Coordinates of C-alpha atoms and ligand atoms in Angstrom, one line a residue:
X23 CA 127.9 111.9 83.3
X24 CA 131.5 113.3 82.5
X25 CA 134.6 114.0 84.3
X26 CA 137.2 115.2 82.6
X27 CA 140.5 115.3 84.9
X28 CA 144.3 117.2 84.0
X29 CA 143.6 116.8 80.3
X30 CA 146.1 118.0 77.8
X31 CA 145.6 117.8 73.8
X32 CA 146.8 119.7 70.8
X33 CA 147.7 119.3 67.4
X34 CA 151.4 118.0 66.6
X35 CA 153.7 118.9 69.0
X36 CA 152.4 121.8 70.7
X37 CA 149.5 121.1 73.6
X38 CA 147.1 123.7 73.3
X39 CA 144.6 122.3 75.8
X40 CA 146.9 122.6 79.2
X41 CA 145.4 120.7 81.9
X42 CA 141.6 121.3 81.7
X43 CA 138.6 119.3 85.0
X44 CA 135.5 119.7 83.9
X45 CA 132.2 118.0 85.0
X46 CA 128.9 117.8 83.6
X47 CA 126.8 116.1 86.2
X48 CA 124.1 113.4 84.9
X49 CA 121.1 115.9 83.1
X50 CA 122.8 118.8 83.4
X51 CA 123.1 121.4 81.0
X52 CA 127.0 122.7 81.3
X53 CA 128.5 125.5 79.0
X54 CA 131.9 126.5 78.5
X55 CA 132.7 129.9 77.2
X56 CA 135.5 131.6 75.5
X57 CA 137.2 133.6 72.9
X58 CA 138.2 132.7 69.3
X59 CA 140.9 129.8 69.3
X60 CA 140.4 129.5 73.5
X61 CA 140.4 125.5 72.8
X62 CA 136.6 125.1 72.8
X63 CA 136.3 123.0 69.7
X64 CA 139.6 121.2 71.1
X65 CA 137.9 120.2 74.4
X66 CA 135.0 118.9 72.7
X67 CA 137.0 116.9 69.9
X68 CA 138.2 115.1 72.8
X69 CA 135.3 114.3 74.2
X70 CA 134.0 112.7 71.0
X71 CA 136.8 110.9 70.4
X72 CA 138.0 112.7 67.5
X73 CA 141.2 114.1 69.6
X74 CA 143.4 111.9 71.6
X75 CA 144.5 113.6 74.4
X76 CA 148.6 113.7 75.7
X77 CA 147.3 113.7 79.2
X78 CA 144.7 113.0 81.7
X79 CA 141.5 111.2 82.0
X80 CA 137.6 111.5 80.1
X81 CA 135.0 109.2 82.1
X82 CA 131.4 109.0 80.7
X83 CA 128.8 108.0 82.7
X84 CA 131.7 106.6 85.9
X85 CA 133.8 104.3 83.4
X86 CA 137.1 105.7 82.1
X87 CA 137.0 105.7 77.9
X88 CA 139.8 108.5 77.7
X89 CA 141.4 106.2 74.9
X90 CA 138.5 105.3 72.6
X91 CA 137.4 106.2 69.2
X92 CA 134.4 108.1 67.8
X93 CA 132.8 105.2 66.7
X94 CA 133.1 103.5 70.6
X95 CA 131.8 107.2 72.0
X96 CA 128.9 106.9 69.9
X97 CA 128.0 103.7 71.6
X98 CA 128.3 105.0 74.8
X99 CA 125.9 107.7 74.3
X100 CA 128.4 111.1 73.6
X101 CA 127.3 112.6 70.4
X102 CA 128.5 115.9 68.6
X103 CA 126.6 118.8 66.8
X104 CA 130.0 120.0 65.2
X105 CA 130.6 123.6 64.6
X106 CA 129.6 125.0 61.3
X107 CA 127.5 122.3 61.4
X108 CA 128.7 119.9 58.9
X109 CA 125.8 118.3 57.1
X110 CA 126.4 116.2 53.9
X111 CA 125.2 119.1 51.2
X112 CA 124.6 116.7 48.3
X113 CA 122.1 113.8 50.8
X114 CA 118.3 114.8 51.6
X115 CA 117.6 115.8 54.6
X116 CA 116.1 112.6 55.8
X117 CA 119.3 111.0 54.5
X118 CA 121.1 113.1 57.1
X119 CA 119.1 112.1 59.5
X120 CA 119.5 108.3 58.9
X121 CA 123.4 108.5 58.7
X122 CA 123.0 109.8 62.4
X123 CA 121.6 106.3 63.3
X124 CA 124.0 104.0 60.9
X125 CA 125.5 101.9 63.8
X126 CA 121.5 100.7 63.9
X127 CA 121.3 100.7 60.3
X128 CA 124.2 98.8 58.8
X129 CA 122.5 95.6 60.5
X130 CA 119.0 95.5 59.7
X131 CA 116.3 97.7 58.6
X132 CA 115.5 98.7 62.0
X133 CA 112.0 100.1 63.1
X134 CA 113.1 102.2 66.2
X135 CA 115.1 104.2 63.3
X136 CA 111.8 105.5 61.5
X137 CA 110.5 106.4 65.3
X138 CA 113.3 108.3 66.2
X139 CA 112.9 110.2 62.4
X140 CA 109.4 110.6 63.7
X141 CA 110.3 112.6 67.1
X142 CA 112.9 114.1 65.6
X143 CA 110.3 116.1 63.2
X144 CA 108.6 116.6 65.8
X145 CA 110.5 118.3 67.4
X146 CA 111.8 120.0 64.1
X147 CA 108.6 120.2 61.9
X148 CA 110.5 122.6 59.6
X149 CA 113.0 119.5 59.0
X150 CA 109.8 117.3 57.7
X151 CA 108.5 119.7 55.8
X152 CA 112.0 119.6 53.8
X153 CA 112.6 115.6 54.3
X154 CA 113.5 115.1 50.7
X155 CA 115.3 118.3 50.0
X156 CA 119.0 118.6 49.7
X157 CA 120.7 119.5 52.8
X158 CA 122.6 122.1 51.1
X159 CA 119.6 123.8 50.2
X160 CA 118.7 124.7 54.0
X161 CA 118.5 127.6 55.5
X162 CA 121.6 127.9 58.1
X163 CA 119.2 127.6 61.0
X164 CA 117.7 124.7 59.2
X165 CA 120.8 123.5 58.7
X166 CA 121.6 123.6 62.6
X167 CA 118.2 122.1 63.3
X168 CA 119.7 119.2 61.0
X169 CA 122.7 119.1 63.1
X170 CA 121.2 118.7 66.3
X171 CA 118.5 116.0 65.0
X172 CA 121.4 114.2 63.3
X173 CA 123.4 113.9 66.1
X174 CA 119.7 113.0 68.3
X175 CA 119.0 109.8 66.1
X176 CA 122.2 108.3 67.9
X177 CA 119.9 108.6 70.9
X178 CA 123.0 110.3 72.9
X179 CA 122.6 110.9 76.7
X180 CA 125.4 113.5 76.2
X181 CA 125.0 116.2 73.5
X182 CA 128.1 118.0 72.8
X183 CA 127.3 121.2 71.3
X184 CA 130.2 123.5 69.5
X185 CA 129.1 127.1 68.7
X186 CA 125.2 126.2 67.9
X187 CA 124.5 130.0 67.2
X188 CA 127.1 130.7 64.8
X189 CA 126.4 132.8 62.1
X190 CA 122.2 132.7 63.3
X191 CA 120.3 135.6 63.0
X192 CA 118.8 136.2 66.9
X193 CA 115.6 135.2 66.5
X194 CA 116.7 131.3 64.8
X195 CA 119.5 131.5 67.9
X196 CA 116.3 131.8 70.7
X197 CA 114.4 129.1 68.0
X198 CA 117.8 126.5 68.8
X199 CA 118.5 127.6 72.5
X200 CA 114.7 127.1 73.0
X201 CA 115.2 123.2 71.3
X202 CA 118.6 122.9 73.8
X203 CA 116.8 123.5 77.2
X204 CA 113.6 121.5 75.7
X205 CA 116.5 118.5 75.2
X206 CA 117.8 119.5 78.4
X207 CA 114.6 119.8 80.4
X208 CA 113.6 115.8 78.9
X209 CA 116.9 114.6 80.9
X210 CA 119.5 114.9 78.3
X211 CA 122.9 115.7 79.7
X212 CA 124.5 119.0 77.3
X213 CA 128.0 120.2 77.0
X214 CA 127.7 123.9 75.2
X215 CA 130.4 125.3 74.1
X216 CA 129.9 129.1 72.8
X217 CA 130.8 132.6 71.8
X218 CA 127.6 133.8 72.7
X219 CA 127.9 133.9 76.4
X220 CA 125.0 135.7 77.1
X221 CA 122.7 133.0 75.7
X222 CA 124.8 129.9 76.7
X223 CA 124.9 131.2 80.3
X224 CA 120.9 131.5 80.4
X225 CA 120.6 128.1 79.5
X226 CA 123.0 126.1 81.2
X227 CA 123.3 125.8 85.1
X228 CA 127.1 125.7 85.1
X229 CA 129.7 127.7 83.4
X230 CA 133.3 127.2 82.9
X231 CA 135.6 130.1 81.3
X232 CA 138.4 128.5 78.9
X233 CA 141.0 131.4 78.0
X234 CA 144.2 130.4 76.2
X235 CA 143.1 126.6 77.3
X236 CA 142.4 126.6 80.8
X237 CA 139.6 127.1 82.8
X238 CA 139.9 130.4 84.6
X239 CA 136.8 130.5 86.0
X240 CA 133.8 127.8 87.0
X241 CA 130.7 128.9 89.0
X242 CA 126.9 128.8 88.3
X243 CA 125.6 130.6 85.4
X244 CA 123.6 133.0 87.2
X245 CA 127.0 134.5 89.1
X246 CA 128.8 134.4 86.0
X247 CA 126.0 136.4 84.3
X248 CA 126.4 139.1 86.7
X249 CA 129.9 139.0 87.2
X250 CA 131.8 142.5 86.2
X251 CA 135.0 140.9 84.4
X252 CA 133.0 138.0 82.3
X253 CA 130.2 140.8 81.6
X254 CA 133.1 142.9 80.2
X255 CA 135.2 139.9 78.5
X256 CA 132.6 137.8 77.0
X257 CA 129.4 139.7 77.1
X258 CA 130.2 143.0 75.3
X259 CA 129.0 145.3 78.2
Ligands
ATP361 P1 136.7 129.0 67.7 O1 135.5 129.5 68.3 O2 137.5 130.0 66.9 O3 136.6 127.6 67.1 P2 137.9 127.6 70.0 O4 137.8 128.1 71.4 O5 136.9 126.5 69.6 O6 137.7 128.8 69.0 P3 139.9 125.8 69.0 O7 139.3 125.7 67.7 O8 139.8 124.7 69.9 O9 139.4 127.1 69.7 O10 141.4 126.2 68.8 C1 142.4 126.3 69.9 C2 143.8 126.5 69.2 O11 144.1 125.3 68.5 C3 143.8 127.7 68.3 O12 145.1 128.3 68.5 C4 143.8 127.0 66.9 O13 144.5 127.8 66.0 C5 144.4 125.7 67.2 N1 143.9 124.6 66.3 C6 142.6 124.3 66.1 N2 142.4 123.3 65.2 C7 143.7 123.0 64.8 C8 144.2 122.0 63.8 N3 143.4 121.2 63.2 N4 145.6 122.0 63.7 C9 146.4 122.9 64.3 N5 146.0 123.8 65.2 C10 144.6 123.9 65.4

Protein backbone atom coordinates (compact mmCIF):
# COMPACT_ATOMS: atom_id res chain seq x y z
CA UNK A 1 0.00 0.00 0.00
CA UNK A 2 3.21 2.16 0.68
CA UNK A 3 6.83 2.12 -0.12
CA UNK A 4 8.72 4.68 0.94
CA UNK A 5 12.43 4.36 -0.54
CA UNK A 6 15.94 6.63 0.53
CA UNK A 7 13.67 9.47 1.68
CA UNK A 8 15.22 12.58 3.03
CA UNK A 9 13.11 15.78 4.36
CA UNK A 10 13.56 18.48 6.84
CA UNK A 11 12.82 21.91 7.48
CA UNK A 12 15.04 24.75 5.68
CA UNK A 13 18.26 23.63 5.12
CA UNK A 14 18.93 21.04 7.39
CA UNK A 15 17.46 17.26 6.51
CA UNK A 16 16.36 15.79 9.50
CA UNK A 17 14.80 12.71 7.99
CA UNK A 18 18.16 10.95 6.52
CA UNK A 19 17.34 8.32 4.20
CA UNK A 20 14.30 6.42 5.73
CA UNK A 21 12.40 2.56 3.46
CA UNK A 22 9.57 1.80 4.98
CA UNK A 23 6.60 -0.43 3.84
CA UNK A 24 3.26 -0.86 4.92
CA UNK A 25 1.94 -3.83 3.01
CA UNK A 26 -1.90 -3.59 1.72
CA UNK A 27 -4.15 -4.00 5.35
CA UNK A 28 -1.53 -3.99 7.41
CA UNK A 29 -1.20 -2.29 10.56
CA UNK A 30 2.62 -0.82 10.69
CA UNK A 31 3.95 1.32 13.65
CA UNK A 32 6.94 3.19 13.85
CA UNK A 33 8.37 4.06 17.19
CA UNK A 34 10.70 6.61 18.70
CA UNK A 35 11.84 9.23 20.95
CA UNK A 36 10.87 12.94 21.19
CA UNK A 37 11.88 14.90 17.93
CA UNK A 38 13.14 11.17 16.27
CA UNK A 39 11.29 12.47 12.91
CA UNK A 40 8.02 10.68 13.46
CA UNK A 41 5.65 13.54 12.76
CA UNK A 42 8.30 14.35 9.85
CA UNK A 43 7.87 10.98 8.21
CA UNK A 44 4.30 11.12 8.33
CA UNK A 45 4.08 14.90 7.04
CA UNK A 46 5.53 13.42 4.02
CA UNK A 47 3.42 10.92 3.53
CA UNK A 48 0.37 13.25 3.53
CA UNK A 49 1.81 15.55 1.44
CA UNK A 50 2.23 18.19 3.82
CA UNK A 51 6.32 17.83 3.61
CA UNK A 52 8.11 17.62 0.33
CA UNK A 53 10.83 15.51 0.63
CA UNK A 54 14.79 16.50 -0.76
CA UNK A 55 15.12 12.90 -1.70
CA UNK A 56 13.73 9.62 -2.55
CA UNK A 57 10.44 8.11 -3.48
CA UNK A 58 6.59 7.61 -1.60
CA UNK A 59 4.40 5.11 -3.82
CA UNK A 60 0.78 4.55 -2.56
CA UNK A 61 -0.97 1.72 -3.58
CA UNK A 62 2.23 0.74 -6.66
CA UNK A 63 2.07 4.37 -8.33
CA UNK A 64 4.79 6.87 -7.47
CA UNK A 65 3.02 10.34 -5.93
CA UNK A 66 6.33 11.39 -4.07
CA UNK A 67 5.59 14.99 -5.43
CA UNK A 68 1.91 15.61 -4.80
CA UNK A 69 -0.05 17.77 -2.52
CA UNK A 70 -2.36 17.05 0.44
CA UNK A 71 -5.24 17.80 -1.37
CA UNK A 72 -4.01 14.91 -4.36
CA UNK A 73 -3.18 12.41 -1.17
CA UNK A 74 -6.57 12.78 -0.06
CA UNK A 75 -7.84 11.50 -3.28
CA UNK A 76 -5.77 8.65 -3.31
CA UNK A 77 -6.90 7.43 -0.17
CA UNK A 78 -3.87 8.60 2.54
CA UNK A 79 -5.47 10.40 5.37
CA UNK A 80 -3.96 11.91 8.61
CA UNK A 81 -5.13 11.93 12.39
CA UNK A 82 -2.53 14.74 13.16
CA UNK A 83 -0.90 14.81 16.55
CA UNK A 84 -2.56 16.79 19.15
CA UNK A 85 -5.27 16.23 17.17
CA UNK A 86 -6.20 19.39 15.65
CA UNK A 87 -9.98 19.76 15.59
CA UNK A 88 -11.62 23.17 14.62
CA UNK A 89 -12.59 24.27 18.47
CA UNK A 90 -15.13 26.89 17.46
CA UNK A 91 -17.28 24.10 14.56
CA UNK A 92 -19.75 21.27 16.19
CA UNK A 93 -18.72 18.21 16.12
CA UNK A 94 -20.72 17.05 13.19
CA UNK A 95 -19.21 20.09 11.47
CA UNK A 96 -15.84 18.35 11.99
CA UNK A 97 -16.87 15.57 10.70
CA UNK A 98 -18.23 17.05 7.44
CA UNK A 99 -15.01 19.11 6.68
CA UNK A 100 -13.34 15.50 6.69
CA UNK A 101 -15.51 14.78 3.53
CA UNK A 102 -15.35 18.47 1.75
CA UNK A 103 -13.75 17.14 -1.55
CA UNK A 104 -17.51 15.25 -1.70
CA UNK A 105 -19.12 18.23 -0.34
CA UNK A 106 -18.08 21.29 -2.33
CA UNK A 107 -19.93 19.62 -5.36
CA UNK A 108 -23.26 18.53 -4.29
CA UNK A 109 -25.09 17.68 -1.27
CA UNK A 110 -24.02 14.21 -1.39
CA UNK A 111 -25.97 11.31 0.33
CA UNK A 112 -22.98 8.83 0.86
CA UNK A 113 -21.67 11.89 3.26
CA UNK A 114 -24.65 11.47 5.78
CA UNK A 115 -23.84 7.43 5.59
CA UNK A 116 -20.45 7.77 6.29
CA UNK A 117 -21.60 10.39 9.48
CA UNK A 118 -23.78 7.45 10.26
CA UNK A 119 -20.88 4.67 10.66
CA UNK A 120 -18.78 6.96 11.93
CA UNK A 121 -21.18 7.21 15.15
CA UNK A 122 -21.36 4.09 15.10
CA UNK A 123 -18.44 3.37 15.65
CA UNK A 124 -18.07 6.46 18.05
CA UNK A 125 -21.55 6.69 19.78
CA UNK A 126 -19.91 9.10 22.28
CA UNK A 127 -19.36 11.52 19.06
CA UNK A 128 -23.38 11.34 18.27
CA UNK A 129 -24.29 11.88 21.47
CA UNK A 130 -22.20 15.38 21.25
CA UNK A 131 -23.04 15.96 17.28
CA UNK A 132 -23.99 19.56 17.94
CA UNK A 133 -21.57 20.49 20.62
CA UNK A 134 -18.55 22.53 20.06
CA UNK A 135 -15.42 20.61 19.42
CA UNK A 136 -13.54 22.44 21.88
CA UNK A 137 -15.80 21.39 24.47
CA UNK A 138 -14.71 17.57 24.13
CA UNK A 139 -13.10 15.60 26.29
CA UNK A 140 -9.31 14.94 24.81
CA UNK A 141 -10.27 11.30 24.18
CA UNK A 142 -13.39 12.65 22.56
CA UNK A 143 -11.44 14.86 20.91
CA UNK A 144 -9.16 11.94 19.41
CA UNK A 145 -12.28 9.96 18.62
CA UNK A 146 -13.04 13.21 16.41
CA UNK A 147 -9.73 13.04 14.91
CA UNK A 148 -9.83 9.65 13.76
CA UNK A 149 -13.64 9.93 12.47
CA UNK A 150 -12.62 13.09 10.67
CA UNK A 151 -9.93 11.82 8.92
CA UNK A 152 -12.46 8.34 8.28
CA UNK A 153 -15.17 10.43 6.29
CA UNK A 154 -12.37 10.75 3.57
CA UNK A 155 -12.88 7.05 3.28
CA UNK A 156 -8.88 6.60 3.38
CA UNK A 157 -7.40 3.11 2.72
CA UNK A 158 -4.40 4.44 4.54
CA UNK A 159 -4.70 5.98 8.08
CA UNK A 160 -1.78 7.78 9.20
CA UNK A 161 -1.81 8.04 12.80
CA UNK A 162 0.73 10.55 14.81
CA UNK A 163 0.93 9.97 18.56
CA UNK A 164 -2.99 8.89 19.00
CA UNK A 165 -2.40 8.35 22.82
CA UNK A 166 -0.92 11.51 23.71
CA UNK A 167 -1.82 13.08 26.72
CA UNK A 168 -4.85 9.97 27.26
CA UNK A 169 -5.52 8.67 30.46
CA UNK A 170 -4.87 4.54 29.94
CA UNK A 171 -8.12 3.45 29.93
CA UNK A 172 -9.33 6.17 26.76
CA UNK A 173 -5.78 4.97 25.16
CA UNK A 174 -7.07 0.96 25.25
CA UNK A 175 -10.79 2.73 24.19
CA UNK A 176 -8.60 4.27 20.77
CA UNK A 177 -6.20 1.32 20.26
CA UNK A 178 -9.29 -0.85 20.53
CA UNK A 179 -11.08 1.54 17.49
CA UNK A 180 -7.37 1.23 15.53
CA UNK A 181 -7.27 -2.70 15.35
CA UNK A 182 -11.19 -2.66 14.83
CA UNK A 183 -10.23 -0.18 11.64
CA UNK A 184 -7.45 -2.46 10.98
CA UNK A 185 -9.22 -5.77 11.36
CA UNK A 186 -12.18 -4.24 8.57
CA UNK A 187 -8.99 -4.03 5.94
CA UNK A 188 -7.84 -0.56 6.53
CA UNK A 189 -4.13 -0.19 5.95
CA UNK A 190 -2.53 1.95 9.29
CA UNK A 191 0.72 3.78 9.65
CA UNK A 192 1.13 4.39 13.74
CA UNK A 193 3.42 6.44 14.75
CA UNK A 194 4.01 6.53 18.76
CA UNK A 195 5.68 7.16 22.07
CA UNK A 196 3.84 4.54 23.64
CA UNK A 197 5.64 1.53 22.30
CA UNK A 198 4.15 -0.83 24.36
CA UNK A 199 0.71 -0.34 23.02
CA UNK A 200 1.64 0.52 19.32
CA UNK A 201 3.66 -2.70 19.18
CA UNK A 202 0.56 -4.93 20.42
CA UNK A 203 -1.36 -3.54 17.73
CA UNK A 204 0.55 -3.43 14.73
CA UNK A 205 2.23 -6.49 13.05
CA UNK A 206 5.38 -4.58 12.02
CA UNK A 207 7.62 -2.17 13.76
CA UNK A 208 10.17 0.11 12.65
CA UNK A 209 12.57 2.03 15.21
CA UNK A 210 13.25 5.80 14.02
CA UNK A 211 16.23 7.30 16.22
CA UNK A 212 17.76 10.60 15.23
CA UNK A 213 15.78 9.87 11.70
CA UNK A 214 16.64 6.56 10.60
CA UNK A 215 15.32 3.39 11.03
CA UNK A 216 17.64 1.39 13.32
CA UNK A 217 15.67 -1.40 13.67
CA UNK A 218 12.52 -3.17 11.57
CA UNK A 219 11.19 -6.64 12.64
CA UNK A 220 7.68 -7.97 13.73
CA UNK A 221 6.11 -6.55 16.65
CA UNK A 222 6.14 -9.50 18.75
CA UNK A 223 10.38 -9.73 18.56
CA UNK A 224 10.53 -6.20 19.11
CA UNK A 225 8.27 -6.51 22.23
CA UNK A 226 10.66 -8.90 23.71
CA UNK A 227 13.66 -7.54 22.57
CA UNK A 228 16.14 -6.38 25.63
CA UNK A 229 17.48 -2.97 24.10
CA UNK A 230 13.84 -1.67 22.65
CA UNK A 231 12.32 -2.97 26.12
CA UNK A 232 14.95 -0.75 27.84
CA UNK A 233 14.84 2.24 25.21
CA UNK A 234 11.33 2.65 24.46
CA UNK A 235 9.41 0.65 26.90
CA UNK A 236 10.60 1.89 30.33
CA UNK A 237 11.63 -1.57 31.65
P1 LIG B 1 7.55 14.26 18.75
O1 LIG B 1 6.98 13.06 19.33
O2 LIG B 1 8.17 15.17 19.77
O3 LIG B 1 6.64 14.99 17.80
P2 LIG B 1 8.86 13.21 16.44
O4 LIG B 1 9.58 11.92 16.43
O5 LIG B 1 7.52 13.25 15.83
O6 LIG B 1 8.80 13.77 17.92
P3 LIG B 1 9.47 15.40 14.67
O7 LIG B 1 8.34 16.24 15.17
O8 LIG B 1 9.37 14.80 13.32
O9 LIG B 1 9.81 14.26 15.73
O10 LIG B 1 10.80 16.28 14.76
C1 LIG B 1 12.05 15.84 14.21
C2 LIG B 1 13.02 17.01 14.27
O11 LIG B 1 12.55 18.04 13.40
C3 LIG B 1 13.15 17.63 15.65
O12 LIG B 1 14.49 17.98 15.85
C4 LIG B 1 12.29 18.86 15.57
O13 LIG B 1 12.77 19.89 16.41
C5 LIG B 1 12.42 19.27 14.10
N1 LIG B 1 11.22 19.94 13.63
C6 LIG B 1 9.94 19.47 13.66
N2 LIG B 1 9.07 20.34 13.10
C7 LIG B 1 9.82 21.41 12.70
C8 LIG B 1 9.49 22.65 12.05
N3 LIG B 1 8.24 22.93 11.68
N4 LIG B 1 10.53 23.48 11.79
C9 LIG B 1 11.80 23.17 12.12
N5 LIG B 1 12.17 22.03 12.74
C10 LIG B 1 11.19 21.15 13.03
Amino acid sequence: MLEITDLAAGYGASDVLHGISLNVPEGECVCLIGANGAGKSTLLRCVAGLLRPSRGRIEIAGRDRTGGSASARLSYGVAMVPEGRRVFAPMTVRENLEMGAFRRLIWRRDRTVSDDLDTVFELFPRLAERQHQAAGLLSGGEQQMLAIGRALMSRPRLLLLDEPSMGLAPRVVQDIFATIRRLNRDGMSILLAEQNANMALKSATLGYVIAEGEIVRVAESSQLLDDHSVRSAYLGL
